Amino acid sequence: MCPGSNHALAASAIAFTYHNQATPSFRDVTLKVCAGERLLITGSSGCGKSTLARCFVGLIPHLYNGELDGEVWLGDSRTDQTPLWQLAERAGMVLQNTQAQMLASTVEDEIAFGLENLGLPRAEIEERIEAMLERFDLCKHRTHDPRRLSGGEGQRVMLAAMLARRPPLLVLDEPLSMLDTTAAHDLVVHLSELARQGNAIVVCEHRSHYFHDAGTFREYPLPSPINISAQDDASPAPIYSAPHFDLGIENLSVNFGQRRILDNISLDLNSGQIVALVGVNGSGKTTLLRCLIGLQRCAGKIQVTDGAMPDLGLVYQNPDLQLFNPTVREEILFRVKEPDEQLYRWLLLRLGLARYEIHSPLLLSEGEKKRLCLAMVLMHQPRHGVLLDEPTLGQDHHHRILLGHTARELAAAGRLVIVATHDLAWAAHYATQMLVLHAGRIIANDKPSVLLHDSDLWRRVNLRVPDWIWEPIA
Amino acid sequence: MNPFNPFRRGRGEHKRLIRMVPESPLRNVDPRAKLAICLLVALSVMLPLERLAIFWLLFTASMIAARLGEEMLFQIQRIAWILIILFILDWIAIGPDFALLITLRFTLVVSAFTIFFATTSPEEFRLALERLGFPYAYAFSLSLAFLSVSLMIEEWHNILEAQRSRGAWQEIKGLRRIGDQLNNLVALGVPAVVLTVKRAWTFTEAAYTRGFDSPHRRPYRELVMRRVDWALSLGALGAIALIFFWR
């Protein structure tokens, strides 16, 4: 099909079915991407974006068992007939979790790894490393451990490691999922610049708003695997109403060695609030949540109206830390005394988990696992509320809305919902209160509609408020 | 700092097995020379008590000179309770000399490998293995495992905390509730295995997307045994021989 053509990538009627599945993850994908072109592949969770990205670079079918129909060409190489190391010279791929794909202990060695595999002489490797460190502003991190860098810096390291090999095509799988708004904006700008210099760019991402500013990303929507609107359940939440309470935090401080992580935080919160906790990585958001649930030793006082510690449930950012039961049902009902069947059914429907009830939790997507963890916590009906650490991470548009509705229903039942998030758009629509954390201190506490218009505040905490944040979410 | 609880230093300290000490002069020594020194030091456990005590003092002085004294102390603190229990049992069962001998042996073996792992990066470890004849794929995998140890410990603590927060891990005292202890083990073990397998798979994909299986690979760095490396290796060999055979 493609020999002699100038396409960086060409796919013809491709479909892929994993060996343990009956239906393909996606089907009939036909597209071409030329040098300098930008393609954005969008779609809901589970529609096959990540699988498609792996087909583009040849990881499928080389490393995965299953049936690949159709043909994928990288330049004049058909992916199923060319060894992976040759395909790697034609296409680079940045995986979803950048920190997890770091293979070396310093930034310099991370970039060098791919260059060693090209068989380049040492002088040229050195030259290319220098050029990449300069281009991605990484010179000061040269000897640093790349896994300890921030999300945005980690993305830049991975881009540098890939582009040092000079592949004509770059494929990125959900590159924005771990980034705050500033880092996400910067990455999109970087990608546009790369395209202008002649690289073909393919991005699989459901946070498509960020790419609309960049203008010329051609969108290729993958069809949704199910009719997700059918998952909506209009029945009211069967959660008993909790009596009003106040949660008081006084002079809360946490030190890690010499470092002060939380610095004398005092705060009053009430039942029925949805509180968004925002700030850059390392500002102390997760530590504050851990203090509220009693997992982090701290100085200061945390108490509810009756003087006791609050009874709160915590949903972790990484759901894999908690899942171990054989089925979704057993996971949700684990150690629940006298389970409320009506609540259980409602949670399954509301959180889009009904069709997975007897499936293994380990086979769910990241977004589904996070919703399962929320269901687990809510099934225990914590008396005062829930703490959610980056709940929208890995969720598509539809499930972000569902999470927002669930938070509102919990608040209406008198619970306190505290959400640590980078997702300012979600916070703008669903939070009733916003706390801005910076270097362990709360530097702003007000309604989102007030704070999000304070441009000086966001400049100070180095977070960007995108223009589209106020667009209707539903 | 509590001498029996090195976990009180601050965040992250309890999650590490060993800390890289970049300021140590041994950081620039060829990893093969360091490996040879470690093995020779480990051999010294066969010395009788008096000579072992002298060697232990010399070794500790050398570690302090190499700026590895703090790390050596940290590693000994990690096994402080085991050392104390062994010391008491040995004293009761055999006598004070034997108790001291066993304690010195344990502390030496634990400290010996600090020389290598506190001053060698995973990349140098990989190069050393390659030069010792390991195939590249195995050397690369072992260096990744070396790189991942600290991550795995961090993950283990996170799993423990996450399971405790949902009531899936409980402190159980006594042997009667073996079933509950098994439940605890499953609650910790399954996520640990899942996360490890996921990380290994991500490493595989990341390596192959950068040409890991290329037949044209040419290493960026190379190991060269310099005079100082030979001198250190031979010096260590000489010191061990002297202390073994000196009359």
mmCIF file of C-alpha atoms in Angstrom, chain B residues 40-200:
data_model
loop_
_atom_site.group_PDB
_atom_site.id
_atom_site.type_symbol
_atom_site.label_atom_id
_atom_site.label_comp_id
_atom_site.label_asym_id
_atom_site.label_seq_id
_atom_site.Cartn_x
_atom_site.Cartn_y
_atom_site.Cartn_z
ATOM 1 C CA LEU B 40 36.944 -9.971 49.964
ATOM 2 C CA VAL B 41 35.409 -8.196 52.951
ATOM 3 C CA ALA B 42 32.627 -10.773 53.069
ATOM 4 C CA LEU B 43 35.299 -13.508 53.108
ATOM 5 C CA SER B 44 36.718 -12.071 56.310
ATOM 6 C CA VAL B 45 33.836 -13.530 58.328
ATOM 7 C CA MET B 46 35.912 -16.715 58.483
ATOM 8 C CA LEU B 47 38.518 -15.016 60.704
ATOM 9 C CA PRO B 48 38.806 -15.949 64.372
ATOM 10 C CA LEU B 49 37.450 -13.432 66.883
ATOM 11 C CA GLU B 50 40.606 -11.431 67.695
ATOM 12 C CA ARG B 51 41.593 -10.953 64.075
ATOM 13 C CA LEU B 52 38.008 -10.288 63.068
ATOM 14 C CA ALA B 53 37.782 -7.555 65.702
ATOM 15 C CA ILE B 54 40.963 -5.912 64.362
ATOM 16 C CA PHE B 55 39.716 -6.202 60.807
ATOM 17 C CA TRP B 56 36.325 -4.805 61.825
ATOM 18 C CA LEU B 57 38.003 -1.722 63.303
ATOM 19 C CA LEU B 58 40.159 -1.229 60.225
ATOM 20 C CA PHE B 59 37.157 -1.691 57.961
ATOM 21 C CA THR B 60 35.045 0.799 59.929
ATOM 22 C CA ALA B 61 37.851 3.359 59.837
ATOM 23 C CA SER B 62 38.109 2.875 56.055
ATOM 24 C CA MET B 63 34.340 3.287 55.678
ATOM 25 C CA ILE B 64 34.429 6.541 57.633
ATOM 26 C CA ALA B 65 37.330 7.740 55.494
ATOM 27 C CA ALA B 66 35.302 6.839 52.398
ATOM 28 C CA ARG B 67 32.360 8.851 53.803
ATOM 29 C CA LEU B 68 30.275 5.720 54.074
ATOM 30 C CA GLY B 69 30.222 5.590 57.879
ATOM 31 C CA GLU B 70 26.711 7.005 58.182
ATOM 32 C CA GLU B 71 25.336 4.586 55.605
ATOM 33 C CA MET B 72 27.096 1.680 57.353
ATOM 34 C CA LEU B 73 25.483 2.719 60.633
ATOM 35 C CA PHE B 74 22.089 2.991 58.919
ATOM 36 C CA GLN B 75 22.369 -0.532 57.526
ATOM 37 C CA ILE B 76 23.361 -1.922 60.933
ATOM 38 C CA GLN B 77 20.465 -0.069 62.566
ATOM 39 C CA ARG B 78 18.055 -1.735 60.171
ATOM 40 C CA ILE B 79 18.898 -5.109 61.684
ATOM 41 C CA ALA B 80 19.491 -3.870 65.243
ATOM 42 C CA TRP B 81 16.752 -5.991 66.796
ATOM 43 C CA ILE B 82 17.954 -9.155 65.060
ATOM 44 C CA LEU B 83 21.489 -8.464 66.278
ATOM 45 C CA ILE B 84 20.348 -7.925 69.845
ATOM 46 C CA ILE B 85 18.241 -11.097 69.912
ATOM 47 C CA LEU B 86 21.046 -13.147 68.372
ATOM 48 C CA PHE B 87 23.573 -11.666 70.767
ATOM 49 C CA ILE B 88 21.477 -12.590 73.815
ATOM 50 C CA LEU B 89 20.659 -16.099 72.533
ATOM 51 C CA ASP B 90 24.297 -16.812 71.630
ATOM 52 C CA TRP B 91 25.518 -15.523 74.973
ATOM 53 C CA ILE B 92 23.037 -17.740 76.860
ATOM 54 C CA ALA B 93 23.590 -20.817 74.666
ATOM 55 C CA ILE B 94 27.364 -20.671 74.141
ATOM 56 C CA GLY B 95 29.082 -17.672 75.663
ATOM 57 C CA PRO B 96 30.058 -14.008 75.237
ATOM 58 C CA ASP B 97 32.902 -14.660 72.764
ATOM 59 C CA PHE B 98 30.627 -16.463 70.359
ATOM 60 C CA ALA B 99 27.936 -13.776 70.737
ATOM 61 C CA LEU B 100 30.482 -11.093 69.833
ATOM 62 C CA LEU B 101 31.835 -13.125 66.926
ATOM 63 C CA ILE B 102 28.384 -13.584 65.381
ATOM 64 C CA THR B 103 27.549 -9.899 65.849
ATOM 65 C CA LEU B 104 30.775 -8.784 64.142
ATOM 66 C CA ARG B 105 30.186 -11.212 61.267
ATOM 67 C CA PHE B 106 26.657 -9.974 60.666
ATOM 68 C CA THR B 107 27.587 -6.306 60.770
ATOM 69 C CA LEU B 108 30.510 -6.905 58.403
ATOM 70 C CA VAL B 109 28.452 -8.742 55.795
ATOM 71 C CA VAL B 110 25.690 -6.118 55.941
ATOM 72 C CA SER B 111 28.198 -3.274 55.646
ATOM 73 C CA ALA B 112 30.349 -4.903 52.940
ATOM 74 C CA PHE B 113 27.783 -4.530 50.194
ATOM 75 C CA THR B 114 27.162 -0.912 51.193
ATOM 76 C CA ILE B 115 30.488 -0.215 49.474
ATOM 77 C CA PHE B 116 29.029 -1.356 46.166
ATOM 78 C CA PHE B 117 25.383 -0.360 46.313
ATOM 79 C CA ALA B 118 25.861 3.067 47.936
ATOM 80 C CA THR B 119 28.383 4.181 45.328
ATOM 81 C CA THR B 120 27.266 2.494 42.082
ATOM 82 C CA SER B 121 24.510 3.641 39.719
ATOM 83 C CA PRO B 122 22.249 1.095 37.997
ATOM 84 C CA GLU B 123 23.931 1.914 34.668
ATOM 85 C CA GLU B 124 27.394 1.163 36.087
ATOM 86 C CA PHE B 125 26.009 -2.025 37.609
ATOM 87 C CA ARG B 126 24.732 -3.025 34.151
ATOM 88 C CA LEU B 127 28.071 -2.240 32.505
ATOM 89 C CA ALA B 128 29.941 -4.213 35.173
ATOM 90 C CA LEU B 129 27.695 -7.223 34.605
ATOM 91 C CA GLU B 130 28.198 -6.945 30.840
ATOM 92 C CA ARG B 131 31.956 -6.825 31.295
ATOM 93 C CA LEU B 132 31.735 -9.863 33.553
ATOM 94 C CA GLY B 133 30.134 -11.747 30.687
ATOM 95 C CA PHE B 134 26.391 -11.429 31.346
ATOM 96 C CA PRO B 135 24.290 -11.136 28.150
ATOM 97 C CA TYR B 136 23.012 -7.562 27.642
ATOM 98 C CA ALA B 137 19.319 -8.459 28.087
ATOM 99 C CA TYR B 138 19.969 -10.034 31.505
ATOM 100 C CA ALA B 139 22.326 -7.284 32.641
ATOM 101 C CA PHE B 140 19.744 -4.680 31.583
ATOM 102 C CA SER B 141 16.956 -6.510 33.449
ATOM 103 C CA LEU B 142 19.052 -6.793 36.619
ATOM 104 C CA SER B 143 19.969 -3.106 36.501
ATOM 105 C CA LEU B 144 16.261 -2.241 36.146
ATOM 106 C CA ALA B 145 15.503 -4.453 39.141
ATOM 107 C CA PHE B 146 18.243 -2.594 41.056
ATOM 108 C CA LEU B 147 16.657 0.708 39.971
ATOM 109 C CA SER B 148 13.197 -0.461 41.050
ATOM 110 C CA VAL B 149 13.974 -1.698 44.554
ATOM 111 C CA SER B 150 13.358 1.688 46.184
ATOM 112 C CA LEU B 151 10.126 2.098 44.183
ATOM 113 C CA MET B 152 8.912 -1.312 45.326
ATOM 114 C CA ILE B 153 9.548 -0.491 48.970
ATOM 115 C CA GLU B 154 7.726 2.807 48.560
ATOM 116 C CA GLU B 155 4.821 0.993 46.918
ATOM 117 C CA TRP B 156 4.696 -1.609 49.678
ATOM 118 C CA HIS B 157 4.282 1.135 52.292
ATOM 119 C CA ASN B 158 1.618 2.847 50.186
ATOM 120 C CA ILE B 159 -0.313 -0.430 49.815
ATOM 121 C CA LEU B 160 -0.130 -1.039 53.555
ATOM 122 C CA GLU B 161 -1.474 2.428 54.245
ATOM 123 C CA ALA B 162 -4.202 2.200 51.588
ATOM 124 C CA GLN B 163 -5.423 -1.185 52.847
ATOM 125 C CA ARG B 164 -5.358 -0.013 56.432
ATOM 126 C CA SER B 165 -7.496 2.985 55.451
ATOM 127 C CA ARG B 166 -10.239 0.675 54.107
ATOM 128 C CA GLY B 167 -10.005 -1.813 56.957
ATOM 129 C CA ALA B 168 -8.482 -4.517 54.782
ATOM 130 C CA TRP B 169 -5.340 -4.757 56.896
ATOM 131 C CA GLN B 170 -5.557 -5.127 60.645
ATOM 132 C CA GLU B 171 -2.988 -5.513 63.388
ATOM 133 C CA ILE B 172 -3.407 -9.112 64.579
ATOM 134 C CA LYS B 173 -1.699 -10.420 67.670
ATOM 135 C CA GLY B 174 -1.323 -14.093 68.454
ATOM 136 C CA LEU B 175 -1.279 -17.138 66.248
ATOM 137 C CA ARG B 176 -4.910 -18.093 66.738
ATOM 138 C CA ARG B 177 -6.269 -15.929 63.975
ATOM 139 C CA ILE B 178 -4.203 -17.417 61.202
ATOM 140 C CA GLY B 179 -7.104 -16.936 58.749
ATOM 141 C CA ASP B 180 -7.078 -13.171 59.338
ATOM 142 C CA GLN B 181 -3.334 -13.080 58.893
ATOM 143 C CA LEU B 182 -3.711 -14.853 55.557
ATOM 144 C CA ASN B 183 -6.350 -12.283 54.553
ATOM 145 C CA ASN B 184 -3.891 -9.537 55.412
ATOM 146 C CA LEU B 185 -1.269 -11.218 53.288
ATOM 147 C CA VAL B 186 -3.634 -11.426 50.291
ATOM 148 C CA ALA B 187 -4.670 -7.777 50.725
ATOM 149 C CA LEU B 188 -1.025 -6.719 50.572
ATOM 150 C CA GLY B 189 0.298 -9.357 48.179
ATOM 151 C CA VAL B 190 -2.178 -9.021 45.303
ATOM 152 C CA PRO B 191 -1.721 -5.243 44.791
ATOM 153 C CA ALA B 192 2.058 -5.657 45.197
ATOM 154 C CA VAL B 193 2.185 -8.323 42.479
ATOM 155 C CA VAL B 194 -0.155 -6.353 40.193
ATOM 156 C CA LEU B 195 1.898 -3.176 40.505
ATOM 157 C CA THR B 196 5.168 -5.038 39.959
ATOM 158 C CA VAL B 197 3.866 -6.795 36.848
ATOM 159 C CA LYS B 198 2.480 -3.509 35.495
ATOM 160 C CA ARG B 199 5.798 -1.781 36.056
ATOM 161 C CA ALA B 200 7.691 -4.604 34.388
#
